[in-house]
PDB file of C-alpha atoms in Angstrom:
ATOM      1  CA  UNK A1317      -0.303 -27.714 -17.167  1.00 76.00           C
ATOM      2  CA  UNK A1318       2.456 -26.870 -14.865  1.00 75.00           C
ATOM      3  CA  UNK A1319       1.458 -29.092 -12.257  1.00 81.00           C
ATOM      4  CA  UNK A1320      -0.225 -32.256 -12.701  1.00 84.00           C
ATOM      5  CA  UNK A1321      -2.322 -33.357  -9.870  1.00 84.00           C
ATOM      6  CA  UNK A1322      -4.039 -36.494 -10.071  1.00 85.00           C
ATOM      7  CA  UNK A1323      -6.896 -37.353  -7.382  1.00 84.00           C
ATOM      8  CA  UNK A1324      -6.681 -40.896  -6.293  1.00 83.00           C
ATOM      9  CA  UNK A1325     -10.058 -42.651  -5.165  1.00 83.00           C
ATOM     10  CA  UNK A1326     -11.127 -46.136  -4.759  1.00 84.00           C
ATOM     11  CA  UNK A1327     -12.212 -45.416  -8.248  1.00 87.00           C
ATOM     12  CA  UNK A1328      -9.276 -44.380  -9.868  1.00 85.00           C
ATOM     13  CA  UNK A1329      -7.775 -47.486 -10.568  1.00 81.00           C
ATOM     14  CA  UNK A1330     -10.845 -48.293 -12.522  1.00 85.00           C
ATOM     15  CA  UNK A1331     -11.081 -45.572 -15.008  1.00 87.00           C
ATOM     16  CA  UNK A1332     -10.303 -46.112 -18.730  1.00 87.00           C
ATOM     17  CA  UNK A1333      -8.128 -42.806 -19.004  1.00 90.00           C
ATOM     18  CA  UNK A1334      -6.917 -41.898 -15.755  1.00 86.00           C
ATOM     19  CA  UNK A1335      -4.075 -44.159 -15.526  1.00 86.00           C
ATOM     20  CA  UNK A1336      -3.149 -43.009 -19.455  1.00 89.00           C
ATOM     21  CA  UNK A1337      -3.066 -39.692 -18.375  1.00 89.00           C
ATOM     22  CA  UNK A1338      -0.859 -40.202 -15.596  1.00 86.00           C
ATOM     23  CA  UNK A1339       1.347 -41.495 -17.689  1.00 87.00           C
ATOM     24  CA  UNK A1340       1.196 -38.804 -20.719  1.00 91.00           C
ATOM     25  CA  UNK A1341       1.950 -36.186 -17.924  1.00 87.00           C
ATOM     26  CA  UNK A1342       4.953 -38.179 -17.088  1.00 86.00           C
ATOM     27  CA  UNK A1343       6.200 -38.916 -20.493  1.00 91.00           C
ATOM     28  CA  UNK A1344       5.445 -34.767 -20.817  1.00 92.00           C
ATOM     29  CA  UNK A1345       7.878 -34.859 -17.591  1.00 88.00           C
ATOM     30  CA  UNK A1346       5.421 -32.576 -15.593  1.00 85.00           C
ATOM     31  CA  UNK A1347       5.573 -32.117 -11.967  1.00 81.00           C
ATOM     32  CA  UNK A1348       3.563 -34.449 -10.121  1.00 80.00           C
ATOM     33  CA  UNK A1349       1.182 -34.049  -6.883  1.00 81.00           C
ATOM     34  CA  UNK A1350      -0.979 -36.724  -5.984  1.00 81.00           C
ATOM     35  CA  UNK A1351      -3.797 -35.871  -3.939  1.00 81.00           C
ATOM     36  CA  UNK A1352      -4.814 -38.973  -1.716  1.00 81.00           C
ATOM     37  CA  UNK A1353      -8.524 -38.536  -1.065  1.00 80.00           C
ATOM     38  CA  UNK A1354      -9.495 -42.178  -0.217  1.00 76.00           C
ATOM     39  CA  UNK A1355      -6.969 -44.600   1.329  1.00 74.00           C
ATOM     40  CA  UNK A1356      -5.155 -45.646  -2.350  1.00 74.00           C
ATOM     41  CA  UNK A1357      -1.183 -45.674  -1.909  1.00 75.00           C
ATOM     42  CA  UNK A1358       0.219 -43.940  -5.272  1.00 74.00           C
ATOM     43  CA  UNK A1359       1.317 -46.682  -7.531  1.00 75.00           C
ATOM     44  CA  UNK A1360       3.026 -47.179 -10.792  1.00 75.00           C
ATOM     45  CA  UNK A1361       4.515 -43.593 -12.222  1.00 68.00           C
ATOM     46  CA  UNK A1362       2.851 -41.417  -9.387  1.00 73.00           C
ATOM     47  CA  UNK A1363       4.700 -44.414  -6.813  1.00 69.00           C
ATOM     48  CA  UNK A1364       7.877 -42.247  -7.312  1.00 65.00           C
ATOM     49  CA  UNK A1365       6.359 -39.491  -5.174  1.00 66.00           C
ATOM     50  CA  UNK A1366       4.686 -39.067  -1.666  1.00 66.00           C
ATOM     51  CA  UNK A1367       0.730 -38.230  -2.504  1.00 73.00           C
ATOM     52  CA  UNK A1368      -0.887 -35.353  -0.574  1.00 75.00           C
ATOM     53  CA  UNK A1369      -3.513 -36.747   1.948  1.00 77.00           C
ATOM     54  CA  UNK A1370      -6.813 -34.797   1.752  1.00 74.00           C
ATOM     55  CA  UNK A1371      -9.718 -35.319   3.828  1.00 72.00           C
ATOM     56  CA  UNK A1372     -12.741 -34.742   1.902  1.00 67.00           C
ATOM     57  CA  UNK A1373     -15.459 -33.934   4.489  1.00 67.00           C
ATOM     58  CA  UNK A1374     -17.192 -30.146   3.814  1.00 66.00           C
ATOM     59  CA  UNK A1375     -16.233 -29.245   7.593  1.00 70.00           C
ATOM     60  CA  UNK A1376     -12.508 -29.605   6.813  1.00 70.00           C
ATOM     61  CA  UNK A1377     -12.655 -28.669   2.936  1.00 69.00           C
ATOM     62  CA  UNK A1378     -11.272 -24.932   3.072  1.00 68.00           C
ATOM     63  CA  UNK A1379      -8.187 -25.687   5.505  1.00 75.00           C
ATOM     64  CA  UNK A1380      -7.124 -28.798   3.654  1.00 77.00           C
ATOM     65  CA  UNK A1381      -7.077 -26.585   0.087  1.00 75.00           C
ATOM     66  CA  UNK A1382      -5.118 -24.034   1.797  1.00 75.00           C
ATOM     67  CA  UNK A1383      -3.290 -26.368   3.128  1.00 79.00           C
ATOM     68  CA  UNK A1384      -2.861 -28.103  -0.652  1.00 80.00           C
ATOM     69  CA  UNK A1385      -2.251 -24.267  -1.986  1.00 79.00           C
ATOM     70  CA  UNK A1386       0.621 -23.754   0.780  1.00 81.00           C
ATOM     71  CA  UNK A1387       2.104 -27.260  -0.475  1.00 79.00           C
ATOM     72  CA  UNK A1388       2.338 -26.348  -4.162  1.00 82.00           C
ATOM     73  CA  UNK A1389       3.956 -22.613  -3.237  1.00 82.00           C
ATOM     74  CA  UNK A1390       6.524 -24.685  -1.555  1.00 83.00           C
ATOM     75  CA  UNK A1391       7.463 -26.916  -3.734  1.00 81.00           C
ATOM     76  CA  UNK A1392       7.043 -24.746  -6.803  1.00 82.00           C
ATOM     77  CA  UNK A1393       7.129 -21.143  -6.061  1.00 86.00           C
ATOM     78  CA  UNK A1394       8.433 -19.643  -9.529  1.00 87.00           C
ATOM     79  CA  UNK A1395       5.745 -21.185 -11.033  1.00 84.00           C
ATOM     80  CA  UNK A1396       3.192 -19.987  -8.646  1.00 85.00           C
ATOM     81  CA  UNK A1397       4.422 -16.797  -8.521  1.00 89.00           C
ATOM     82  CA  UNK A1398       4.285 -16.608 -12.485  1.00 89.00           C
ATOM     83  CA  UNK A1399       0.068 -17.758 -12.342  1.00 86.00           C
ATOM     84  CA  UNK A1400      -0.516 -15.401  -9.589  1.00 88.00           C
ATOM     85  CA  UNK A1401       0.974 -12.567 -11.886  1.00 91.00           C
ATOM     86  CA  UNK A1402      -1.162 -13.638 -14.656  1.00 89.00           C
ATOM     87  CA  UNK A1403      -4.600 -14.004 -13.456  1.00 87.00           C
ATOM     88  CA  UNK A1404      -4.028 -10.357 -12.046  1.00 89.00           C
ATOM     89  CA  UNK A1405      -5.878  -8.263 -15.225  1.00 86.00           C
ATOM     90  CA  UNK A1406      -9.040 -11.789 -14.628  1.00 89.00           C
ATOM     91  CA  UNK A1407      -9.556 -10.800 -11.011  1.00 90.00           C
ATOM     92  CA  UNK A1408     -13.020  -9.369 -10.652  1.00 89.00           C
ATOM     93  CA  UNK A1409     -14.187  -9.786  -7.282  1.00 88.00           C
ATOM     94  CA  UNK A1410     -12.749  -8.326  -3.826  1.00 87.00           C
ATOM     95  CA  UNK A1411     -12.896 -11.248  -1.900  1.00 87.00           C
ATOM     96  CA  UNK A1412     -10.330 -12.994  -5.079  1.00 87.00           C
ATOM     97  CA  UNK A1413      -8.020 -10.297  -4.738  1.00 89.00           C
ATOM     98  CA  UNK A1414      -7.473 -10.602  -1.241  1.00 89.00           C
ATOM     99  CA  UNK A1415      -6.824 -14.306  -1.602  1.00 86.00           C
ATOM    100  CA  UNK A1416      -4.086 -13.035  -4.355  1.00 89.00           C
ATOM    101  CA  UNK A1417      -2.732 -10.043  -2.700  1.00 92.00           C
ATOM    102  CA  UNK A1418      -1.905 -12.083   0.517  1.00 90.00           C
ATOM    103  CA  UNK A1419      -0.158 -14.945  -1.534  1.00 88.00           C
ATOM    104  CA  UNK A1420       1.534 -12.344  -3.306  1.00 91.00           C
ATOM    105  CA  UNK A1421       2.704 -10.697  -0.158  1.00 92.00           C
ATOM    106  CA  UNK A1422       4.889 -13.763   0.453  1.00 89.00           C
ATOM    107  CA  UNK A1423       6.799 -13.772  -3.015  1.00 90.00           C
ATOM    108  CA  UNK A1424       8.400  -9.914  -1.971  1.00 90.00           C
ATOM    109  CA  UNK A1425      11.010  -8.620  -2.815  1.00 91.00           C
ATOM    110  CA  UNK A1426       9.703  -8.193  -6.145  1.00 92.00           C
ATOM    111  CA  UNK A1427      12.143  -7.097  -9.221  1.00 93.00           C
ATOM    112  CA  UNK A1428      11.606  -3.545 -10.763  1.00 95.00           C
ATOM    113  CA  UNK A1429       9.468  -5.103 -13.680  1.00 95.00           C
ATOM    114  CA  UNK A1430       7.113  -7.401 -11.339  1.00 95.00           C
ATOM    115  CA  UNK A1431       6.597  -4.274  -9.246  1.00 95.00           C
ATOM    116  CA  UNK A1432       5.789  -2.140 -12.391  1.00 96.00           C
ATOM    117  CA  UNK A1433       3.539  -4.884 -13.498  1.00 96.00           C
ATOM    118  CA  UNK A1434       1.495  -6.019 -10.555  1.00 95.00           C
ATOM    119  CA  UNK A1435       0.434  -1.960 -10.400  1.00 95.00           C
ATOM    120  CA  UNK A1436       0.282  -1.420 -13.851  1.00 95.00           C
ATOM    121  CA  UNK A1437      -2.320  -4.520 -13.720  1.00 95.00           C
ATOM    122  CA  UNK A1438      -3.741  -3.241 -10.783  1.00 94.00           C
ATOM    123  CA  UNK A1439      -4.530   0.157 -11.603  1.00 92.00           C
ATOM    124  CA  UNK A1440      -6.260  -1.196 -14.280  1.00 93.00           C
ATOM    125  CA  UNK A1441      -8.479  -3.230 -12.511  1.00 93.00           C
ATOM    126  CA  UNK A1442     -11.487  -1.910 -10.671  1.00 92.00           C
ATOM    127  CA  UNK A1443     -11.722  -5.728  -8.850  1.00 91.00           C
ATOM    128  CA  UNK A1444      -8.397  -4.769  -7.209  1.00 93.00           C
ATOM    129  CA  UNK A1445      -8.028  -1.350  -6.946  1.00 90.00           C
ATOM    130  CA  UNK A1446     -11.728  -0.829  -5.570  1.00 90.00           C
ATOM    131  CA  UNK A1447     -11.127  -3.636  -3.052  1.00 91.00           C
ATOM    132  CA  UNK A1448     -10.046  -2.393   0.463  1.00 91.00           C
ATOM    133  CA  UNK A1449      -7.693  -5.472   1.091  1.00 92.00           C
ATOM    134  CA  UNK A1450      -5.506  -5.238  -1.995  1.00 93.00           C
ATOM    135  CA  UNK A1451      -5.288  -1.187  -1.767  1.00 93.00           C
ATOM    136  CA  UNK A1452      -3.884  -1.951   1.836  1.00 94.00           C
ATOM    137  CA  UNK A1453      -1.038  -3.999   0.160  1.00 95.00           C
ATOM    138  CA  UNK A1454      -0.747  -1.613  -2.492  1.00 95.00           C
ATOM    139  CA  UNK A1455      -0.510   1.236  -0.646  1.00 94.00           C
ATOM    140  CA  UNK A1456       2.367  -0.303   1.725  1.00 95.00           C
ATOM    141  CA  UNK A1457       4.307  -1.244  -1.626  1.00 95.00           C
ATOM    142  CA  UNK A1458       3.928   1.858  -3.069  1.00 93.00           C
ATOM    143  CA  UNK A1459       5.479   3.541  -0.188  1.00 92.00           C
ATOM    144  CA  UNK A1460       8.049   1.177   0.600  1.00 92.00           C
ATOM    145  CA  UNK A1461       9.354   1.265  -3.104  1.00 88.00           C
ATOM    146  CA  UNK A1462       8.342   4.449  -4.577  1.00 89.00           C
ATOM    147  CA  UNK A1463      11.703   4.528  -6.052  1.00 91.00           C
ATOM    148  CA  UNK A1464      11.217   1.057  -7.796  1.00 92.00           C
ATOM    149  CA  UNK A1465       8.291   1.906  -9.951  1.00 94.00           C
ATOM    150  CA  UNK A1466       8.144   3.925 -13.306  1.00 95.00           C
ATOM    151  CA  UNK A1467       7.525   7.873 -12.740  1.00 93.00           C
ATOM    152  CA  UNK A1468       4.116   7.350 -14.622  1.00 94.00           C
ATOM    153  CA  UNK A1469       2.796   3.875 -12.832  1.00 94.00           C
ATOM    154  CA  UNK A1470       3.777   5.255  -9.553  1.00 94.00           C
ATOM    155  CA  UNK A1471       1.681   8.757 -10.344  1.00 92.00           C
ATOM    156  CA  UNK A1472      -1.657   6.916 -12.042  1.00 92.00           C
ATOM    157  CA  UNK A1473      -0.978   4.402  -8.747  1.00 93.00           C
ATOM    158  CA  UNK A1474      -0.820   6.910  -6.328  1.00 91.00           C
ATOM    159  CA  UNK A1475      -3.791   8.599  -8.003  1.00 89.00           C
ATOM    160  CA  UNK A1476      -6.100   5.528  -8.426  1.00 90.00           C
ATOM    161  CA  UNK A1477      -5.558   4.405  -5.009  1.00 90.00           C
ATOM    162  CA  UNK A1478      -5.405   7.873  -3.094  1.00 87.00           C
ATOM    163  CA  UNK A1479      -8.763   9.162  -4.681  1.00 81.00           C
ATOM    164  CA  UNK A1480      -9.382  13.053  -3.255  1.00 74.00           C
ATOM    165  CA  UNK A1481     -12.221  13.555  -0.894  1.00 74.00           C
ATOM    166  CA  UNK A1482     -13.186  16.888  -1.153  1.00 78.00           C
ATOM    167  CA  UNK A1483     -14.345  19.110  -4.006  1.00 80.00           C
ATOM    168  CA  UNK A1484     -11.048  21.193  -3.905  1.00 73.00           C
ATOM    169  CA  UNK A1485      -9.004  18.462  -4.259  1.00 62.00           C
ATOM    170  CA  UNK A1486     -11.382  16.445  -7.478  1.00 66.00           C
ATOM    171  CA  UNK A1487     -10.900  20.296  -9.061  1.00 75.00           C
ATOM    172  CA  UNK A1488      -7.225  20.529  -8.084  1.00 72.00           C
ATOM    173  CA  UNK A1489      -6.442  17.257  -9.731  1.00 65.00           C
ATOM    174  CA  UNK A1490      -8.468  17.380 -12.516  1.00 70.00           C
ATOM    175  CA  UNK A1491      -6.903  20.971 -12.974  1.00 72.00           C
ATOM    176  CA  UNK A1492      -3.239  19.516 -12.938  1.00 67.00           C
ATOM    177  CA  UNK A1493      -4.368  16.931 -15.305  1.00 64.00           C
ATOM    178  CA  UNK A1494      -6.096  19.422 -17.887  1.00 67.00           C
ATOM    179  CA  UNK A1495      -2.158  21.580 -17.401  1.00 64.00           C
ATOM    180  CA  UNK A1496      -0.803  18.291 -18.451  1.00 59.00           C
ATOM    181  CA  UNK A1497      -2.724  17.679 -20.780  1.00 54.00           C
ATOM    182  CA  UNK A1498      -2.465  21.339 -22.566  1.00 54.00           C
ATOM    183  CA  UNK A1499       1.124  21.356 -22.451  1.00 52.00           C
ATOM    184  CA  UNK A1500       1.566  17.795 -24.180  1.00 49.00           C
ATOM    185  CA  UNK A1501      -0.839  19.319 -26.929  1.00 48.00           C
ATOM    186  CA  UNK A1502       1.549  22.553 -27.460  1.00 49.00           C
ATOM    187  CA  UNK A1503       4.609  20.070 -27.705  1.00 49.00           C
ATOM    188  CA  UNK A1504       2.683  18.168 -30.105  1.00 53.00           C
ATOM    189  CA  UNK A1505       1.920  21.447 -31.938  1.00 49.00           C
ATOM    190  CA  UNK A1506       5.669  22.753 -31.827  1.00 49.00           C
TER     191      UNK A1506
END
């Protein structure tokens, strides 16, 4: 793990192995976030650092973990950044790759080989390219730094996400890619 984040309750202190495992992440010298859901003041190893407090009712559930997610990107935002990058070819469903492409959002200016990765990934991936809220981000990237991404991931980009929407223009690009395709074949021939 990057992160270690052990979840102090009344019952914590009673466990046979969560105390051991504190310690084997600390001996493994791994960042540390303890996440207070009962009133239990971080002792022993996990003493050394302020705990997160989290209240644990269902009404308050979703702003507390965004407010746990905002936390971690603060405190460790290479790391972050690096996990966000590579769950990007696991995403399958829209409503993940919104979550994603708005925590992604914050890490910009990416370098030349994050920005050729995040579309190459993309492209790939019907779960992102299909969903409305990533193409949005997508499309604003790929305009913004056209310049920044590989001749070849910026055309199959602009492609996926810029699908045509008449007849003319499925037969005008399938015709360009056939040409393409032909003339690769003669060079291979040659």
């Amino acid at each position: 793990c990057d992160i270690f984040v052990p979840v102090l309750t009344k019952n914590f202190k009673g466990s046979d192995w969560a105390e051991q495992e504190v310690g084997i992440a600390y001996a493994l010298n791994k960042h540390f976030i303890s996440l207070i859901v009962e009133d239990i003041t971080p002792y022993g190893f996990m003493g050394k650092w302020q705990g997160f407090r989290f209240k644990s009712n269902k009404d308050s559930f979703p702003g507390e973990i965004n407010k746990l997610i905002k936390h971690i990107q603060e405190d460790f935002p290479e790391q972050v950044k690096e996990n966000i990058l590579s769950f990007l070819e696991k995403i399958s469903r829209y409503e993940h790759s919104k979550v994603v492409f708005e925590m992604l959002d914050s890490y910009r200016p990416f370098t030349d080989e994050e920005m050729n990765f995040i579309f190459k990934k993309s492209i790939a991936n019907p779960g992102i390219y299909k969903s409305y809220s990533a193409q949005s981000y997508l499309k604003k990237w790929l305009e913004e730094d056209e310049s920044r991404l590989d001749k070849e991931v910026y055309q199959t980009s602009y492609e996926r996400l810029n699908p045509p929407t008449t007849i003319e223009g499925m037969i005008e690009r399938a015709s360009a890619r056939s040409n393409k395709i032909g003339r690769a074949s003669c060079r291979e021939r040659v």
